[in-house]
Amino acid sequence: MTIIDTQLHNYGDGRDYNNPNTKTSVCSVVSGDRQRHLNVSWELDVLPCCFDYNASVIFGNLREQSIFEIYQGEAYQKFIAAHWSGNLDDYPLCKGCDKQ
Protein backbone atom coordinates (compact mmCIF):
# COMPACT_ATOMS: atom_id res chain seq x y z
CA MET A 1 0.00 0.00 0.00
CA THR A 2 1.24 3.47 -0.90
CA ILE A 3 0.24 6.58 1.02
CA ILE A 4 0.42 9.88 -0.81
CA ASP A 5 0.68 12.98 1.35
CA THR A 6 -0.81 16.06 -0.30
CA GLN A 7 -1.69 19.53 0.90
CA LEU A 8 -5.29 20.37 1.71
CA HIS A 9 -7.15 22.41 -0.88
CA ASN A 10 -10.21 24.68 -0.68
CA TYR A 11 -11.63 23.65 -4.07
CA GLY A 12 -13.59 26.82 -4.62
CA ASP A 13 -16.54 27.26 -2.31
CA GLY A 14 -16.75 23.74 -0.95
CA ARG A 15 -14.34 23.78 1.95
CA ASP A 16 -13.22 26.23 4.57
CA TYR A 17 -10.28 24.62 6.35
CA ASN A 18 -7.68 26.91 4.74
CA ASN A 19 -7.60 30.70 4.92
CA PRO A 20 -8.05 32.10 1.38
CA ASN A 21 -6.45 35.38 2.48
CA THR A 22 -3.06 33.67 2.74
CA LYS A 23 -2.71 33.39 -1.03
CA THR A 24 0.91 34.06 -1.96
CA SER A 25 1.00 33.71 -5.74
CA VAL A 26 -1.13 34.06 -8.85
CA CYS A 27 -3.39 31.11 -9.74
CA SER A 28 -1.83 28.62 -12.14
CA VAL A 29 -4.83 29.11 -14.47
CA VAL A 30 -3.43 32.60 -15.06
CA SER A 31 0.29 31.85 -14.88
CA GLY A 32 1.32 28.23 -14.63
CA ASP A 33 0.61 24.64 -15.60
CA ARG A 34 -3.18 24.95 -15.70
CA GLN A 35 -2.88 27.71 -18.31
CA ARG A 36 -2.71 24.96 -20.93
CA HIS A 37 -6.02 23.35 -19.89
CA LEU A 38 -9.27 24.00 -21.71
CA ASN A 39 -12.30 23.52 -19.48
CA VAL A 40 -15.59 23.17 -21.34
CA SER A 41 -19.02 22.39 -19.91
CA TRP A 42 -21.58 20.08 -21.50
CA GLU A 43 -23.24 23.21 -22.88
CA LEU A 44 -19.92 24.16 -24.56
CA ASP A 45 -19.27 27.05 -22.17
CA VAL A 46 -15.58 27.78 -21.65
CA LEU A 47 -14.77 27.94 -17.93
CA PRO A 48 -11.64 29.02 -16.04
CA CYS A 49 -10.94 25.69 -14.36
CA CYS A 50 -12.36 22.34 -13.31
CA PHE A 51 -13.16 23.64 -9.82
CA ASP A 52 -15.91 25.83 -11.31
CA TYR A 53 -18.29 22.87 -11.23
CA ASN A 54 -21.40 25.13 -11.38
CA ALA A 55 -20.14 27.17 -14.34
CA SER A 56 -20.25 30.37 -12.33
CA VAL A 57 -17.57 32.04 -14.48
CA ILE A 58 -18.19 31.69 -18.21
CA PHE A 59 -15.80 33.22 -20.72
CA GLY A 60 -17.87 32.36 -23.78
CA ASN A 61 -19.62 29.58 -25.65
CA LEU A 62 -18.03 27.52 -28.42
CA ARG A 63 -21.30 27.42 -30.36
CA GLU A 64 -21.11 31.20 -30.75
CA GLN A 65 -17.39 32.01 -30.72
CA SER A 66 -14.04 30.49 -31.59
CA ILE A 67 -11.53 29.70 -28.85
CA PHE A 68 -9.44 32.61 -30.09
CA GLU A 69 -12.39 35.00 -29.80
CA ILE A 70 -13.20 33.76 -26.30
CA TYR A 71 -9.65 34.20 -25.02
CA GLN A 72 -9.39 37.64 -26.62
CA GLY A 73 -12.80 38.60 -25.21
CA GLU A 74 -13.68 40.96 -22.39
CA ALA A 75 -14.76 38.27 -19.89
CA TYR A 76 -11.45 36.39 -20.10
CA GLN A 77 -9.34 39.55 -20.10
CA LYS A 78 -11.18 40.87 -17.03
CA PHE A 79 -10.63 37.54 -15.25
CA ILE A 80 -6.87 37.60 -15.95
CA ALA A 81 -6.54 41.26 -14.88
CA ALA A 82 -8.42 40.57 -11.63
CA HIS A 83 -6.03 37.74 -10.77
CA TRP A 84 -2.91 39.77 -11.53
CA SER A 85 -4.19 42.69 -9.46
CA GLY A 86 -5.34 40.40 -6.63
CA ASN A 87 -8.85 41.91 -6.68
CA LEU A 88 -11.05 38.82 -6.83
CA ASP A 89 -14.23 40.42 -5.47
CA ASP A 90 -16.06 39.64 -8.75
CA TYR A 91 -14.93 35.99 -8.56
CA PRO A 92 -16.03 34.50 -5.21
CA LEU A 93 -15.13 31.01 -6.44
CA CYS A 94 -11.53 32.10 -6.99
CA LYS A 95 -11.40 34.19 -3.83
CA GLY A 96 -12.22 31.10 -1.77
CA CYS A 97 -9.74 28.86 -3.57
CA ASP A 98 -6.15 28.32 -2.57
CA LYS A 99 -4.99 26.13 -5.46
CA GLN A 100 -1.84 27.54 -7.02
mmCIF file of N, CA, C and O in Angstrom, residues 56-58 75 78-79 81-83 85-96:
data_model
loop_
_atom_site.group_PDB
_atom_site.id
_atom_site.type_symbol
_atom_site.label_atom_id
_atom_site.label_comp_id
_atom_site.label_asym_id
_atom_site.label_seq_id
_atom_site.Cartn_x
_atom_site.Cartn_y
_atom_site.Cartn_z
ATOM 1 N N SER A 56 -19.944 29.035 -12.823
ATOM 2 C CA SER A 56 -20.255 30.374 -12.328
ATOM 3 C C SER A 56 -19.484 31.464 -13.059
ATOM 4 O O SER A 56 -19.886 32.619 -13.046
ATOM 5 N N VAL A 57 -18.367 31.092 -13.689
ATOM 6 C CA VAL A 57 -17.573 32.040 -14.480
ATOM 7 C C VAL A 57 -17.492 31.487 -15.896
ATOM 8 O O VAL A 57 -16.856 30.464 -16.131
ATOM 9 N N ILE A 58 -18.157 32.149 -16.816
ATOM 10 C CA ILE A 58 -18.186 31.690 -18.206
ATOM 11 C C ILE A 58 -17.518 32.732 -19.088
ATOM 12 O O ILE A 58 -17.910 33.896 -19.080
ATOM 13 N N ALA A 75 -14.584 39.075 -21.108
ATOM 14 C CA ALA A 75 -14.763 38.271 -19.892
ATOM 15 C C ALA A 75 -13.449 37.617 -19.466
ATOM 16 O O ALA A 75 -13.085 37.636 -18.282
ATOM 17 N N LYS A 78 -10.831 40.347 -18.357
ATOM 18 C CA LYS A 78 -11.183 40.869 -17.034
ATOM 19 C C LYS A 78 -10.772 39.879 -15.941
ATOM 20 O O LYS A 78 -10.249 40.267 -14.890
ATOM 21 N N PHE A 79 -11.001 38.593 -16.187
ATOM 22 C CA PHE A 79 -10.626 37.535 -15.251
ATOM 23 C C PHE A 79 -9.119 37.537 -14.999
ATOM 24 O O PHE A 79 -8.664 37.504 -13.857
ATOM 25 N N ALA A 81 -6.935 40.013 -15.554
ATOM 26 C CA ALA A 81 -6.535 41.255 -14.884
ATOM 27 C C ALA A 81 -6.870 41.218 -13.388
ATOM 28 O O ALA A 81 -6.077 41.681 -12.560
ATOM 29 N N ALA A 82 -8.017 40.665 -13.040
ATOM 30 C CA ALA A 82 -8.415 40.569 -11.634
ATOM 31 C C ALA A 82 -7.439 39.702 -10.846
ATOM 32 O O ALA A 82 -7.085 40.019 -9.708
ATOM 33 N N HIS A 83 -6.983 38.614 -11.450
ATOM 34 C CA HIS A 83 -6.033 37.741 -10.768
ATOM 35 C C HIS A 83 -4.675 38.414 -10.612
ATOM 36 O O HIS A 83 -4.039 38.301 -9.567
ATOM 37 N N SER A 85 -4.085 41.582 -10.411
ATOM 38 C CA SER A 85 -4.187 42.693 -9.458
ATOM 39 C C SER A 85 -4.497 42.201 -8.036
ATOM 40 O O SER A 85 -4.327 42.936 -7.080
ATOM 41 N N GLY A 86 -4.973 40.949 -7.929
ATOM 42 C CA GLY A 86 -5.340 40.404 -6.629
ATOM 43 C C GLY A 86 -6.726 40.815 -6.174
ATOM 44 O O GLY A 86 -7.129 40.513 -5.057
ATOM 45 N N ASN A 87 -7.487 41.485 -7.029
ATOM 46 C CA ASN A 87 -8.848 41.912 -6.683
ATOM 47 C C ASN A 87 -9.841 40.883 -7.225
ATOM 48 O O ASN A 87 -10.285 40.979 -8.364
ATOM 49 N N LEU A 88 -10.183 39.909 -6.400
ATOM 50 C CA LEU A 88 -11.052 38.816 -6.828
ATOM 51 C C LEU A 88 -12.488 38.984 -6.339
ATOM 52 O O LEU A 88 -13.241 38.010 -6.292
ATOM 53 N N ASP A 89 -12.876 40.184 -5.989
ATOM 54 C CA ASP A 89 -14.230 40.424 -5.473
ATOM 55 C C ASP A 89 -15.313 39.978 -6.448
ATOM 56 O O ASP A 89 -16.381 39.531 -6.028
ATOM 57 N N ASP A 90 -15.075 40.070 -7.747
ATOM 58 C CA ASP A 90 -16.058 39.643 -8.746
ATOM 59 C C ASP A 90 -16.030 38.135 -8.993
ATOM 60 O O ASP A 90 -16.841 37.623 -9.765
ATOM 61 N N TYR A 91 -15.093 37.435 -8.353
ATOM 62 C CA TYR A 91 -14.932 35.994 -8.561
ATOM 63 C C TYR A 91 -14.876 35.274 -7.210
ATOM 64 O O TYR A 91 -13.814 34.828 -6.770
ATOM 65 N N PRO A 92 -16.025 35.149 -6.527
ATOM 66 C CA PRO A 92 -16.034 34.498 -5.212
ATOM 67 C C PRO A 92 -15.461 33.077 -5.240
ATOM 68 O O PRO A 92 -14.833 32.651 -4.269
ATOM 69 N N LEU A 93 -15.678 32.359 -6.318
ATOM 70 C CA LEU A 93 -15.127 31.009 -6.436
ATOM 71 C C LEU A 93 -13.613 31.051 -6.323
ATOM 72 O O LEU A 93 -13.006 30.265 -5.603
ATOM 73 N N CYS A 94 -12.990 31.985 -7.005
ATOM 74 C CA CYS A 94 -11.534 32.105 -6.993
ATOM 75 C C CYS A 94 -11.037 32.664 -5.657
ATOM 76 O O CYS A 94 -9.986 32.264 -5.161
ATOM 77 N N LYS A 95 -11.785 33.573 -5.093
ATOM 78 C CA LYS A 95 -11.396 34.190 -3.828
ATOM 79 C C LYS A 95 -11.345 33.155 -2.708
ATOM 80 O O LYS A 95 -10.531 33.254 -1.801
ATOM 81 N N GLY A 96 -12.197 32.146 -2.786
ATOM 82 C CA GLY A 96 -12.224 31.100 -1.769
ATOM 83 C C GLY A 96 -11.315 29.931 -2.061
ATOM 84 O O GLY A 96 -11.255 28.986 -1.308
#
